[in-house]
XYZ file of C-alpha atoms in Angstrom:
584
model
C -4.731 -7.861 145.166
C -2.418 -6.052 146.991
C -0.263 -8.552 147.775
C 0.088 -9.713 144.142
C 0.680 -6.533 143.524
C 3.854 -6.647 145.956
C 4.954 -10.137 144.870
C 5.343 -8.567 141.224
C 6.877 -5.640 142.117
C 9.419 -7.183 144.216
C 11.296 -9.167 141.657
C 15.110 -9.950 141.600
C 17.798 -9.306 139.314
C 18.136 -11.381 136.405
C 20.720 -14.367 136.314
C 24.142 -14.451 134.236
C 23.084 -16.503 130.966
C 26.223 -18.553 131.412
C 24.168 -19.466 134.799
C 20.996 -20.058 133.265
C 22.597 -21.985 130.545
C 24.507 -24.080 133.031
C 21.398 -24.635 134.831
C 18.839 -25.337 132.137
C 21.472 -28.085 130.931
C 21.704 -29.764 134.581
C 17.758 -30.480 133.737
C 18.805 -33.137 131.111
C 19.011 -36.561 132.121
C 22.661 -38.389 131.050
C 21.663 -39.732 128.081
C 20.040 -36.821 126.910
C 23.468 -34.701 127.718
C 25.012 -37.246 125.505
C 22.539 -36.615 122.547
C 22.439 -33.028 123.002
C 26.290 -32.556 122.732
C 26.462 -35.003 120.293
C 24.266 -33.003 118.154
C 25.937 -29.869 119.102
C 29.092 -31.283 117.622
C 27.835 -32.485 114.616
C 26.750 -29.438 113.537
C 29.609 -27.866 114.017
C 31.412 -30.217 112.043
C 29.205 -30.286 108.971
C 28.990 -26.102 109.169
C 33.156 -26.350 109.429
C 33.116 -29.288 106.671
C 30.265 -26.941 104.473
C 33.074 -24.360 105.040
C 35.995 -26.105 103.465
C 33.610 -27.871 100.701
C 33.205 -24.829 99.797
C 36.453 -23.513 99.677
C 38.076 -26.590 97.665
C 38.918 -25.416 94.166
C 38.077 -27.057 91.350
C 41.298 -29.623 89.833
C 41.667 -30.241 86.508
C 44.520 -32.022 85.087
C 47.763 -29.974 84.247
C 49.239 -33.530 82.592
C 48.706 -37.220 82.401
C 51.139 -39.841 81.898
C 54.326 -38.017 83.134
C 57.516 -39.757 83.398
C 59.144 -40.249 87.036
C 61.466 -37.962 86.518
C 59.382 -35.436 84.934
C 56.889 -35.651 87.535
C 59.429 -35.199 90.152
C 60.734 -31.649 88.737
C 57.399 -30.185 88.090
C 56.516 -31.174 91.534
C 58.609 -29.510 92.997
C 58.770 -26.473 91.272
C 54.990 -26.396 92.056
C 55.931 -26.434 95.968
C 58.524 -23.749 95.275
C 56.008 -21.422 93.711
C 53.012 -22.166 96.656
C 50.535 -23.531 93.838
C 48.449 -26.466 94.976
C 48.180 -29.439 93.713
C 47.361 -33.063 94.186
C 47.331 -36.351 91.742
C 44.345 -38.618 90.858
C 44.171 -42.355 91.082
C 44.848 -42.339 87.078
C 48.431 -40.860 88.161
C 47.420 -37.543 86.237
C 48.771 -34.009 88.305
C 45.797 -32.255 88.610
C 45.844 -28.119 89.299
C 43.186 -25.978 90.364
C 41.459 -24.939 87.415
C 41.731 -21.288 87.171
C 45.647 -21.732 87.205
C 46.186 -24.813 84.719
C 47.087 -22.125 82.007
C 49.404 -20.305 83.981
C 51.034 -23.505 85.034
C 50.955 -24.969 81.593
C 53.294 -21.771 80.617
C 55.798 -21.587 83.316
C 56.150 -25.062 83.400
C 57.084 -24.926 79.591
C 59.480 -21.929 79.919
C 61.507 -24.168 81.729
C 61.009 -26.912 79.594
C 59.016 -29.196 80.929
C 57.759 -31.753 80.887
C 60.284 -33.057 78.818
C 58.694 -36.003 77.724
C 61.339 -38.653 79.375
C 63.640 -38.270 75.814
C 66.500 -36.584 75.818
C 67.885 -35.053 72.973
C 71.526 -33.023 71.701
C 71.465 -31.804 75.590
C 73.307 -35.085 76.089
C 76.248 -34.254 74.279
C 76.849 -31.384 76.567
C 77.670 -33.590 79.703
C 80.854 -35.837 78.338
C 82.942 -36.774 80.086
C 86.951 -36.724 79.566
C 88.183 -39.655 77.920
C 84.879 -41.648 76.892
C 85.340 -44.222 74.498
C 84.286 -43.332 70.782
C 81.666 -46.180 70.718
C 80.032 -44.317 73.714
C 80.221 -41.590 72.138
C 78.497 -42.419 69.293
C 75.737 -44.212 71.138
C 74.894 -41.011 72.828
C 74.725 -39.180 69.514
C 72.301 -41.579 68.162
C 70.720 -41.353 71.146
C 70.227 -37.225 71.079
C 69.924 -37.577 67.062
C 66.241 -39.973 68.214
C 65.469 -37.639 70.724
C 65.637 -34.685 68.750
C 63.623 -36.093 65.954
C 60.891 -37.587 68.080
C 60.877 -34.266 69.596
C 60.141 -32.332 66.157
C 57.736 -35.015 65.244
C 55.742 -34.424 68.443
C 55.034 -30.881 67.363
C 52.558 -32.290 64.968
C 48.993 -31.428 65.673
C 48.168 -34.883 65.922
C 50.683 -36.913 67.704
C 50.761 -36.777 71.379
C 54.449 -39.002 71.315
C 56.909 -40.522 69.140
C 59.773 -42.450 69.905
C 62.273 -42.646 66.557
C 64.868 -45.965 66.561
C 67.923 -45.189 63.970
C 70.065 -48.409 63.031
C 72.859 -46.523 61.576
C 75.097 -49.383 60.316
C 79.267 -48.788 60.783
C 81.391 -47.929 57.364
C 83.165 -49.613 55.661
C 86.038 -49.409 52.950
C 84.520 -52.033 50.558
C 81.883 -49.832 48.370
C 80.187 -53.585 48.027
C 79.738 -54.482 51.337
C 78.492 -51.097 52.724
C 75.015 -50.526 53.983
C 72.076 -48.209 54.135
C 70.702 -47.082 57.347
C 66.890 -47.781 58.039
C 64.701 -45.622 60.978
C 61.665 -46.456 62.299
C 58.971 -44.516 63.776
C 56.461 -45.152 66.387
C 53.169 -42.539 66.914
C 50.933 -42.234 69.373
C 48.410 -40.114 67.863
C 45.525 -38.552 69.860
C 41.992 -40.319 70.199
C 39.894 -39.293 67.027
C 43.052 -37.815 65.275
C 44.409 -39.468 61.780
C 47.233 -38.579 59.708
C 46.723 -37.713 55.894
C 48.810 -39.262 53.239
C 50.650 -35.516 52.906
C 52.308 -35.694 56.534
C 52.997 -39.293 57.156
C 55.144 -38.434 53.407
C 56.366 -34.945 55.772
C 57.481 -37.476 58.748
C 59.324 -39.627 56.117
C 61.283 -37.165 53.995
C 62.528 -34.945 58.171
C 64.173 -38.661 59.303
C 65.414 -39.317 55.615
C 66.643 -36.119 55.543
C 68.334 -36.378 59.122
C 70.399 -38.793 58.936
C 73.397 -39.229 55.871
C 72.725 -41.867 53.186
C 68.982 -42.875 54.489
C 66.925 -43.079 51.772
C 63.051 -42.420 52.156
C 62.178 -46.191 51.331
C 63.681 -47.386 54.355
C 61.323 -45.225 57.201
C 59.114 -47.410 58.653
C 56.391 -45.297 60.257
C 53.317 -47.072 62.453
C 50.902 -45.838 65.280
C 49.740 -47.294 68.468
C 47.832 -49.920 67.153
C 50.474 -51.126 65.157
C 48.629 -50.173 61.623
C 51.752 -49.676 58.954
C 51.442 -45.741 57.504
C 54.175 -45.225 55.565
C 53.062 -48.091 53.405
C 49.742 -46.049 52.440
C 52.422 -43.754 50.235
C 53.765 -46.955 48.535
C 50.308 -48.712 47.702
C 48.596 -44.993 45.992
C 51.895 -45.099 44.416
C 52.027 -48.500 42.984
C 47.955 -48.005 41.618
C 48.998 -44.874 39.823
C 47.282 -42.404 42.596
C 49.820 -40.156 43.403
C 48.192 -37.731 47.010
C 49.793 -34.545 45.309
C 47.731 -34.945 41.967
C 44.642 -36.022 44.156
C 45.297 -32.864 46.136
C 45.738 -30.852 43.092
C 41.957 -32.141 41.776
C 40.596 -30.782 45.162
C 42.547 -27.435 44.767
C 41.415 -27.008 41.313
C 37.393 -27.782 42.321
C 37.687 -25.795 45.329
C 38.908 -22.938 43.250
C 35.812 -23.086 41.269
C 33.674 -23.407 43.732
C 35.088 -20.121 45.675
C 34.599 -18.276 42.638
C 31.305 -19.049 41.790
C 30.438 -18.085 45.823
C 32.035 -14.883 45.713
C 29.838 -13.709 42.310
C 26.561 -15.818 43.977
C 26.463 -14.528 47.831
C 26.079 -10.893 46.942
C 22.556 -11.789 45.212
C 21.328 -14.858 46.905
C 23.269 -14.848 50.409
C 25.741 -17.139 51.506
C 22.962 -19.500 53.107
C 21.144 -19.535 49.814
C 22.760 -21.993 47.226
C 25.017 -24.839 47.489
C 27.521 -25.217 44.769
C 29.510 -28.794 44.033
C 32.354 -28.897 41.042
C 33.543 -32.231 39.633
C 36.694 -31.997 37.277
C 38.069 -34.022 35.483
C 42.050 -33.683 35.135
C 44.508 -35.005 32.615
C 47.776 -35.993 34.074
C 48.926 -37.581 30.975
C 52.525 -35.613 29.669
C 52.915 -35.943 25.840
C 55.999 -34.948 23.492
C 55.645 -34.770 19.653
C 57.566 -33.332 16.848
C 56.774 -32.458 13.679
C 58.872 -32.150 10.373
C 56.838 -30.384 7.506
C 57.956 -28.582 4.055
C 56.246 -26.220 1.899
C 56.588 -25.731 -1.715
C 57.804 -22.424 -3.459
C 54.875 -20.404 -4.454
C 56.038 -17.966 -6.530
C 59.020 -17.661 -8.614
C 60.709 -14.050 -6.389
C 60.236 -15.681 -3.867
C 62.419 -19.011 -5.072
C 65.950 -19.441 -3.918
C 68.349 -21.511 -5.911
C 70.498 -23.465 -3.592
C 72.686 -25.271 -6.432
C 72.233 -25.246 -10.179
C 74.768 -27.790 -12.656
C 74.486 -27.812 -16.574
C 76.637 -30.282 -18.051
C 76.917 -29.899 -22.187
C 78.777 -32.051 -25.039
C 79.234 -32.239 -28.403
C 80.692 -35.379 -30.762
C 81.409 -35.224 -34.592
C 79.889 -37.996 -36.479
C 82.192 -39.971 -39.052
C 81.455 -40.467 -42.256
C 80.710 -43.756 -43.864
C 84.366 -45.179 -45.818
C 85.348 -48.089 -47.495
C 87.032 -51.211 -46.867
C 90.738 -49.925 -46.481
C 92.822 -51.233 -49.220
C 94.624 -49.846 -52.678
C 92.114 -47.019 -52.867
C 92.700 -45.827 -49.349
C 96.625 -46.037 -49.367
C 96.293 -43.820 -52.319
C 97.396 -40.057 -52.159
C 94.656 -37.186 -51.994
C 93.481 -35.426 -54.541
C 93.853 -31.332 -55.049
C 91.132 -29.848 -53.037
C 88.069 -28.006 -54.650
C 85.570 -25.927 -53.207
C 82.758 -27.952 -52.549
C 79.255 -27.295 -52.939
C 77.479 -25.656 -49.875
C 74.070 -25.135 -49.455
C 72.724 -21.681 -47.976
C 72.323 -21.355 -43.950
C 68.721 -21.680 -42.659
C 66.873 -18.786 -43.202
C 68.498 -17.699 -46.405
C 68.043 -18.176 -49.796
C 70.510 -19.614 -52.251
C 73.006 -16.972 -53.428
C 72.612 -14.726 -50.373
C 75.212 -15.150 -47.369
C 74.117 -16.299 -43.494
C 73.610 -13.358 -41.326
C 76.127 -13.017 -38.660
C 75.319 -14.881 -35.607
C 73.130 -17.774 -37.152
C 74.828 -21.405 -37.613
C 76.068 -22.694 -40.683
C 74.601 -26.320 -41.158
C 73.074 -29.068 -43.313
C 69.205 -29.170 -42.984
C 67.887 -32.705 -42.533
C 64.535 -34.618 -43.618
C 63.200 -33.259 -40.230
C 64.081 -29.152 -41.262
C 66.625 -29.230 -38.364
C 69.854 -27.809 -39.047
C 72.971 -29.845 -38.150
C 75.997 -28.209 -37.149
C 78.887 -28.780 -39.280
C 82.595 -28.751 -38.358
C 84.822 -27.448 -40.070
C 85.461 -30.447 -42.083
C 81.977 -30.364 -43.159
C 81.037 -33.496 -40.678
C 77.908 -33.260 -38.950
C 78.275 -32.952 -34.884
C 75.768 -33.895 -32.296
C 75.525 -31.885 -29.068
C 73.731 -33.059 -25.848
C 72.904 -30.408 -22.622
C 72.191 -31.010 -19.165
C 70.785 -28.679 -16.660
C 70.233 -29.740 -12.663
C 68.883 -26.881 -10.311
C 68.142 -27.451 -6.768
C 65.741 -25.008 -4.944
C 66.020 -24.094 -1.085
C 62.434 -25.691 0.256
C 60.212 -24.087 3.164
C 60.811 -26.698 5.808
C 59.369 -26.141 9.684
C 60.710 -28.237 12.495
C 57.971 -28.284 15.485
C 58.385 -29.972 19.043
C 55.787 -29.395 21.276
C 55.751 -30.722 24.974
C 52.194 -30.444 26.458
C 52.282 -30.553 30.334
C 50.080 -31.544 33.215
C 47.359 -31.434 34.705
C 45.068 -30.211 31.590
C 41.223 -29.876 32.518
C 40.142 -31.556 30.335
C 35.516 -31.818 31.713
C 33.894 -29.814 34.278
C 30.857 -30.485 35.633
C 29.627 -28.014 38.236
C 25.902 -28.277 39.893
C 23.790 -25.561 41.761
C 20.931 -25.127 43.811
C 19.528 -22.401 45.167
C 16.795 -21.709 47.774
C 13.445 -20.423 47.381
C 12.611 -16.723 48.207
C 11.282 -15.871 51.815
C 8.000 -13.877 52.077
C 4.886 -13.449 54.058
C 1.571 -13.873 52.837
C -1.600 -11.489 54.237
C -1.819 -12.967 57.092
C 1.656 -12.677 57.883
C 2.547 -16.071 58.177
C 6.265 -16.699 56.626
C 6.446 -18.808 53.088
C 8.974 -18.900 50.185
C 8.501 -18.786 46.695
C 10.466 -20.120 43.887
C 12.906 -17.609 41.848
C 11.606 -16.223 38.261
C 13.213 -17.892 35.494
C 14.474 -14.659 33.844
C 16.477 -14.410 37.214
C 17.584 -18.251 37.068
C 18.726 -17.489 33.599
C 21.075 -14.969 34.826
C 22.348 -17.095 37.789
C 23.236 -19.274 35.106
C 25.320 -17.224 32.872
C 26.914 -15.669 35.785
C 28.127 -19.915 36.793
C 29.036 -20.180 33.419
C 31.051 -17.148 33.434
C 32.617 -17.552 36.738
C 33.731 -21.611 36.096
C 35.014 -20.517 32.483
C 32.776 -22.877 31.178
C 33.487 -24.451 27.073
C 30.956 -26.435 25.276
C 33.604 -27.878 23.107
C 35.253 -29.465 25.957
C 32.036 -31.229 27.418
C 31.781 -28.670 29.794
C 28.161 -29.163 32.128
C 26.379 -26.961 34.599
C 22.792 -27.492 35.849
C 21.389 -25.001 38.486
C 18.230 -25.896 39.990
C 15.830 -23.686 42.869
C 14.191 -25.829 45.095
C 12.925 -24.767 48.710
C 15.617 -25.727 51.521
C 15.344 -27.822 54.817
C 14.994 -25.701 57.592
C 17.821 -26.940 59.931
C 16.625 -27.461 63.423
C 19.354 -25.579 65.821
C 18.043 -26.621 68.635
C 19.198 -30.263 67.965
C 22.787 -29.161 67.801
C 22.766 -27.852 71.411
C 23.082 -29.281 74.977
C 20.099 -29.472 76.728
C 20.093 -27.401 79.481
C 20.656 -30.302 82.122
C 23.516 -31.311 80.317
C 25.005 -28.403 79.439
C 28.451 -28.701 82.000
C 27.652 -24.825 83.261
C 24.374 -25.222 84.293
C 25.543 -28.608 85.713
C 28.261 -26.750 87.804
C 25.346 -24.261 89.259
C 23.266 -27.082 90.104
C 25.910 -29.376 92.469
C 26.712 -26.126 93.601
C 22.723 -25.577 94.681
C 22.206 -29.388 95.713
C 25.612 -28.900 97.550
C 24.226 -25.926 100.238
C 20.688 -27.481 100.748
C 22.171 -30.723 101.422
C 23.884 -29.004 104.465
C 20.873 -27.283 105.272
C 18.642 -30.282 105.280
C 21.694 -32.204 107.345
C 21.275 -29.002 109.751
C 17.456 -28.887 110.200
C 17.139 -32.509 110.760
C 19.833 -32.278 113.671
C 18.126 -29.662 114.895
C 14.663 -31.084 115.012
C 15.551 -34.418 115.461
C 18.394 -33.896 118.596
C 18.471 -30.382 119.690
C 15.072 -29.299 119.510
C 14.223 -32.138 122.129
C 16.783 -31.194 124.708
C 15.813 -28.010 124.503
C 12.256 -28.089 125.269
C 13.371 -30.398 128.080
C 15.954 -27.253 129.469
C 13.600 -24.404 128.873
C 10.591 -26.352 129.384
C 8.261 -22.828 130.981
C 9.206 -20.937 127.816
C 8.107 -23.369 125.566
C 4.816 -24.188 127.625
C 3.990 -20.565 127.307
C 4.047 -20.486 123.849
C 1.996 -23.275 123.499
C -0.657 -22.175 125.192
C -0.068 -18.203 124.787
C -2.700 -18.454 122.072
C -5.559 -19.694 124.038
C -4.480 -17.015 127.031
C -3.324 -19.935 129.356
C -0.044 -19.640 128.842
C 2.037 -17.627 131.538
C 1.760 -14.481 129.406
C -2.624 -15.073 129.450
C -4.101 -15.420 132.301
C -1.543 -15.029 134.981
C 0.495 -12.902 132.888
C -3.323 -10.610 132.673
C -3.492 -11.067 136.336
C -0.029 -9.414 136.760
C 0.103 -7.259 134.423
C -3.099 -5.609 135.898
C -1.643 -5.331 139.025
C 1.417 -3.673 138.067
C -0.514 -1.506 135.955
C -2.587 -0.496 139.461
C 0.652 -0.148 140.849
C 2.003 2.525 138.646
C -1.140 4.336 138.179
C -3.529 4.648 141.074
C -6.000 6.240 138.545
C -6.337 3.211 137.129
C -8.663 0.691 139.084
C -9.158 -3.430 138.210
C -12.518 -4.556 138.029
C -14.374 -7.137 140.062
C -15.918 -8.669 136.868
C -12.718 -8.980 134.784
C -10.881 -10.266 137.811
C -13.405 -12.793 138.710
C -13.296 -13.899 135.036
C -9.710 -14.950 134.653
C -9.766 -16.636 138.397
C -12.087 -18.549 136.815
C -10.183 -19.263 133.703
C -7.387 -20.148 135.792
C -8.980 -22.383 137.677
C -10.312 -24.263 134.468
C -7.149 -24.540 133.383
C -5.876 -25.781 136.467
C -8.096 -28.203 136.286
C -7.582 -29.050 132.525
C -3.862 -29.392 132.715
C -2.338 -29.187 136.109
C 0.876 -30.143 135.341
C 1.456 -26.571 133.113
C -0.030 -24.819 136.178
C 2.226 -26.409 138.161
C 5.382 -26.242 136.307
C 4.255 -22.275 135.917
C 4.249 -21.652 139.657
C 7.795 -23.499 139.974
C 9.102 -21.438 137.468
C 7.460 -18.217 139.342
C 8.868 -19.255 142.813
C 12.652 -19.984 140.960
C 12.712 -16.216 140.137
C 11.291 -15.074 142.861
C 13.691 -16.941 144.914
C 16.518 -15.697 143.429
């Protein structure tokens, strides 16, 4: 016991772990040196590579289909600036993502990309003494670009290209010729144009160029449909888009107006409202000629008045002319008068009343002065001024001339005792009211044919939940998970070099340190028995107090011995390791 006690007590210093390390590795056989760095290398590279994964940003594209030339500039103004970049197989230039926008805007404060047109920008670059036919090529030229330019600010075209034929003037008025454009769109995928712009896209390249009327812009998109033709054919039916457009604007009118007096009471998410009117387009003239009589006779006016009068004296009855007529008169005598009407024989006419012969009929005759009968005629014409009332009346467009306009509205939400949620239809005094206040708000007029029906019937709940991404495709939640899948790939690639390459060499270099843990449970490992057998002599070492016992000794002899016997080779590979550090 003693001399364990001395053998323990006496060891050496410990080695250099360089040494150790150096020595534990001379243990492996050649091909095991091979697998073991092998392994030790791979792991380094996929920890290095894990590294770099991930510190690669995330590209997106800054732009797709540039020109060469375009594509050259904002390349290098990107290498200029230090901002990474790299392009895809697709040709697009691809960014990292949290600097596209930034990009996007210095890139376009520069002007860029410029779309491979050019526009006015190549007038500024002639040269002395160019011909005038180049010269007006290159105007042509900058008048296309600038147009295709303007067009391309449309919210749905991603490129135009604009080709003028401007024909040359000439001094015969007969002979000379209109110019004629035509326009080429490539609009984005899922984008149309509406009858208003393709009309917008006519009228800017009729109005650019002199003398080009609208009827000669051709306009077409990529897949070679003809647009400006829709304009023509609504035309030609009698459809005009402006009068269509106006329809909408006057429904949707009605329709805001009957929201804004219905959302206060029901909520915006309570009623659905739909207006159908019908408009008149139809211009009329008419004019009207009428006259009204004189009522009254103040209120007459005498435009012209003629009275035409005449008198003749009748002859008396004579003879056949002869001896008696040739004859020389006889001495006159008073002859014998009868009185004037109105007074009796013997008495004189009052002043002022004729003198005459009263005939069969009791009508006096005026006399002449020869005591011959005369016969008067009078004729009055007067022409009145006559109430007369020219009217032209010009009634204009777009007259409503029906409206129809249908409600609904939702059902009431309540709970019942029990709490569970249920709706209940709307009182009819309260309907009654909704529908005056329709009536009221879409100026409604039974004499024109006005209609309205409002109806309450429960709604379909809307299920939400349909609308949204699932969570495994929502493109966040996708990003977190490559990211996840990303780091225990690498650590599965890790732990199966480990256990699979590294593990084994190891064991094989440190073979006593993994023996004793093997068997450190069952207290046969160098730390159980022997380790006990040391550690009890050191202790009676220290402390002389302290005493070992023949019992417990003789105990784990004999356990060593059993496990001698059980597994020799640990015992044996134990006592090589013991003499190693006691050696050194």
């Amino acid at each position: 016991m003693a001399a364990t006690t001395e053998t323990t007590a006496g060891t050496a210093p410990e080695q250099n772990p360089v040494d150790r390390l150096r020595e534990a590795f001379n243990r492996l056989g050649s091909q095991q040196k091979i697998v073991f760095m092998v392994a030790i290398a791979a792991l380094i590279a996929i920890i290095v590579g894990a590294i770099l994964w991930s510190r690669q940003p995330d590209w997106k594209v800054l732009f797709s289909n540039l020109t060469e030339k375009d594509g050259g500039s904002i390349a290098a103004i990107l290498e200029q600036q230090n901002i990474p970049h790299r392009y895809s197989n697709s040709g697009a230039l691809l960014v990292p993502s949290d600097r596209v926008h930034e990009v996007r805007l210095k890139l376009a404060s520069q002007g860029l990309p410029r779309g491979g047109m050019v526009g006015f920008e190549l007038m500024e670059n002639q040269k002395f003494g160019v011909s005038q036919f180049a010269e007006q090529v290159n105007y042509q030229r900058g008048l296309e670009g600038e147009l295709a330019r303007t067009i391309q600010s449309i919210g749905s075209v991603q490129s135009a290209r604009v080709h003028l034929a401007i024909p040359k003037p000439s001094v015969f008025v007969r002979e000379e010729q209109k110019p004629t454009a035509s326009v080429m769109l490539n609009l984005y995928p899922g984008r149309t144009l509406d009858g208003g712009q393709i009309a917008g896209i006519t009228h800017l390249v009729s109005s650019s160029v002199p003398q080009l009327p609208a009827s000669n812009v051709t306009v077409l998109d990529q897949s070679g449909a003809l647009l400006s033709q829709l304009k023509s054919k609504l035309t030609e039916a009698g459809l005009d888009p402006t009068q269509i457009k106006y329809v909408h604007d006057v429904e949707n009118s009605i329709i805001k107006r009957i929201d804004e007096i219905l959302s206060p009471l029901l909520g915006a998410d309570n009623f659905k409202v739909q207006v159908a009117a019908d408009i008149d387009f139809s211009q009329t003239e008419q004019t009207a000629e009428s006259y009204r009589p004189n009522n009254t006779p103040e209120s007459t006016s005498i435009r012209s008045q003629q009275n035409n009068e005449t008198a003749n004296v009748n002859q008396a009855a004579g003879g056949v002319p002869g001896a008696l007529t040739n004859q020389p008169p006889v001495p006159a005598t008073a002859p014998l008068t009868q009185p004037a009407t109105g007074t009796t024989p013997g008495q004189p006419a009052k002043p002022g009343e004729p003198q005459g012969k009263i005939d069969a009929a009791g009508v006096t005759a005026p006399l002449n002065a020869a005591g011959q009968p005369i016969s008067t005629s009078k004729n009055a014409t007067i022409n009145y001024e006559l109430d007369k009332t020219i009217r032209h009346t010009r009634q204009g467009m777009g007259n409503i001339r029906r409206l129809s306009a249908a409600v609904v509205v939702n059902h009431r939400k309540d709970v019942d005792k029990t709490g569970k949620p249920l709706t209940k239809a709307i009182p009819d005094a309260e309907m009654k009211q909704i529908n005056e206040l329709v009536r009221e708000a879409m100026g409604f007029t039974k004499e024109r044919g006005d209609t309205l029906s409002v109806a309450n019937a429960p709604f379909t709940a809307i299920d939400k939940s349909e609308n949204e991404l699932p969570i495994w495709k929502d493109p966040e939640n996708v990003s977190y998970i490559k990211d996840i899948l990303k780091y225990l790939l690498i650590a599965a690639i890790i732990a199966f070099l480990y256990i699979k390459l590294i593990q084994p060499s190891l064991k094989t270099m440190f073979p006593a340190r993994h023996e004793g843990e093997k068997h450190a449970g069952d207290g046969t490992g160098p730390g159980g028995i022997f380790g006990g057998i040391t550690g009890s002599a050191e202790e009676a070492g220290e402390d002389g107090s302290t005493q070992v016992t023949i019992d417990n000794y003789a105990i784990k002899i004999q356990k060593a011995r059993e496990f001698a016997e059980k597994d020799s080779k640990a015992v044996a590979n134990i006592i090589k390791d013991w003499m190693g550090v006691n050696g050194n």
